[in-house]
GROMACS .gro file of C-alpha atoms in nm:
model
   82
    1THR     CA    1  -4.343   2.280  -4.812
    2VAL     CA    2  -4.455   1.928  -4.869
    3GLY     CA    3  -4.231   1.694  -5.066
    4ARG     CA    4  -4.396   1.391  -5.221
    5TYR     CA    5  -4.242   1.085  -5.379
    6ALA     CA    6  -4.461   0.821  -5.545
    7PRO     CA    7  -4.264   0.530  -5.689
    8SER     CA    8  -4.425   0.241  -5.868
    9PRO     CA    9  -4.344  -0.111  -5.737
   10THR     CA   10  -4.259  -0.245  -6.079
   11GLY     CA   11  -3.894  -0.325  -6.005
   12ASP     CA   12  -3.594  -0.212  -5.806
   13LEU     CA   13  -3.515   0.153  -5.727
   14HIS     CA   14  -3.341   0.312  -6.024
   15LEU     CA   15  -3.130   0.624  -6.066
   16GLY     CA   16  -3.412   0.845  -6.201
   17ASN     CA   17  -3.643   0.763  -5.912
   18LEU     CA   18  -3.362   0.802  -5.661
   19ARG     CA   19  -3.287   1.150  -5.798
   20THR     CA   20  -3.656   1.248  -5.759
   21ALA     CA   21  -3.664   1.112  -5.405
   22LEU     CA   22  -3.345   1.295  -5.304
   23LEU     CA   23  -3.465   1.628  -5.447
   24ALA     CA   24  -3.812   1.610  -5.289
   25HIS     CA   25  -3.671   1.486  -4.953
   26GLY     CA   26  -3.396   1.751  -4.950
   27GLU     CA   27  -3.629   2.037  -5.026
   28ALA     CA   28  -3.887   1.922  -4.771
   29ARG     CA   29  -3.623   1.894  -4.497
   30ARG     CA   30  -3.448   2.216  -4.590
   31SER     CA   31  -3.774   2.412  -4.561
   32GLY     CA   32  -3.889   2.237  -4.242
   33GLY     CA   33  -4.176   2.073  -4.427
   34LEU     CA   34  -4.306   1.718  -4.459
   35PHE     CA   35  -4.193   1.442  -4.689
   36LEU     CA   36  -4.463   1.200  -4.802
   37LEU     CA   37  -4.404   0.863  -4.958
   38ARG     CA   38  -4.694   0.706  -5.147
   39VAL     CA   39  -4.647   0.387  -5.351
   40GLU     CA   40  -4.840   0.407  -5.678
   41ASP     CA   41  -4.943   0.049  -5.745
   42LEU     CA   42  -5.201   0.132  -6.011
   43ASP     CA   43  -5.044  -0.079  -6.285
   44HIS     CA   44  -5.120  -0.418  -6.126
   45PRO     CA   45  -5.001  -0.635  -6.418
   46ARG     CA   46  -4.649  -0.484  -6.391
   47VAL     CA   47  -4.617  -0.495  -6.011
   48VAL     CA   48  -4.319  -0.711  -5.911
   49PRO     CA   49  -4.366  -0.897  -5.582
   50GLY     CA   50  -4.122  -0.772  -5.316
   51SER     CA   51  -4.015  -0.463  -5.509
   52GLU     CA   52  -4.202  -0.220  -5.279
   53GLU     CA   53  -4.021  -0.362  -4.973
   54ARG     CA   54  -3.682  -0.348  -5.152
   55GLN     CA   55  -3.736   0.011  -5.258
   56LEU     CA   56  -3.831   0.119  -4.903
   57GLU     CA   57  -3.526  -0.066  -4.765
   58ASP     CA   58  -3.299   0.108  -5.020
   59LEU     CA   59  -3.442   0.452  -4.934
   60ARG     CA   60  -3.387   0.392  -4.561
   61TRP     CA   61  -3.030   0.270  -4.625
   62LEU     CA   62  -2.967   0.596  -4.811
   63GLY     CA   63  -3.095   0.799  -4.516
   64ILE     CA   64  -3.418   0.908  -4.678
   65THR     CA   65  -3.696   0.912  -4.418
   66TRP     CA   66  -4.060   1.006  -4.459
   67ASP     CA   67  -4.323   1.160  -4.235
   68GLU     CA   68  -4.610   0.968  -4.388
   69GLY     CA   69  -4.587   0.645  -4.583
   70PRO     CA   70  -4.721   0.303  -4.666
   71ASP     CA   71  -4.541   0.115  -4.388
   72GLY     CA   72  -4.617   0.341  -4.092
   73PHE     CA   73  -4.250   0.455  -4.082
   74GLY     CA   74  -4.233   0.805  -3.945
   75GLY     CA   75  -4.598   0.850  -3.870
   76GLY     CA   76  -4.791   0.623  -4.090
   77GLU     CA   77  -5.083   0.717  -4.315
   78GLY     CA   78  -5.213   1.070  -4.288
   79ALA     CA   79  -5.380   1.357  -4.468
   80GLY     CA   80  -5.140   1.314  -4.763
   81GLY     CA   81  -5.276   0.968  -4.837
   82PRO     CA   82  -5.157   0.614  -4.775
   0.00000   0.00000   0.00000
């Protein structure tokens, strides 16, 4: 099983995105699979400077770790994308 979470850096982490991250992370870990984090920054006009970093910090604080992600945490970029 591969869990994937793809937030958009358009603001701070909110409850709906947190719920999605927790469910995807929990299922991936429960099944012994991978959890991938990919930041979807496709809506450039709405990107808020610093929001990606704050979201990653919040996820770490909550104990959510990823096997592949944008910051190299837990293995860096891989087959699942940046």
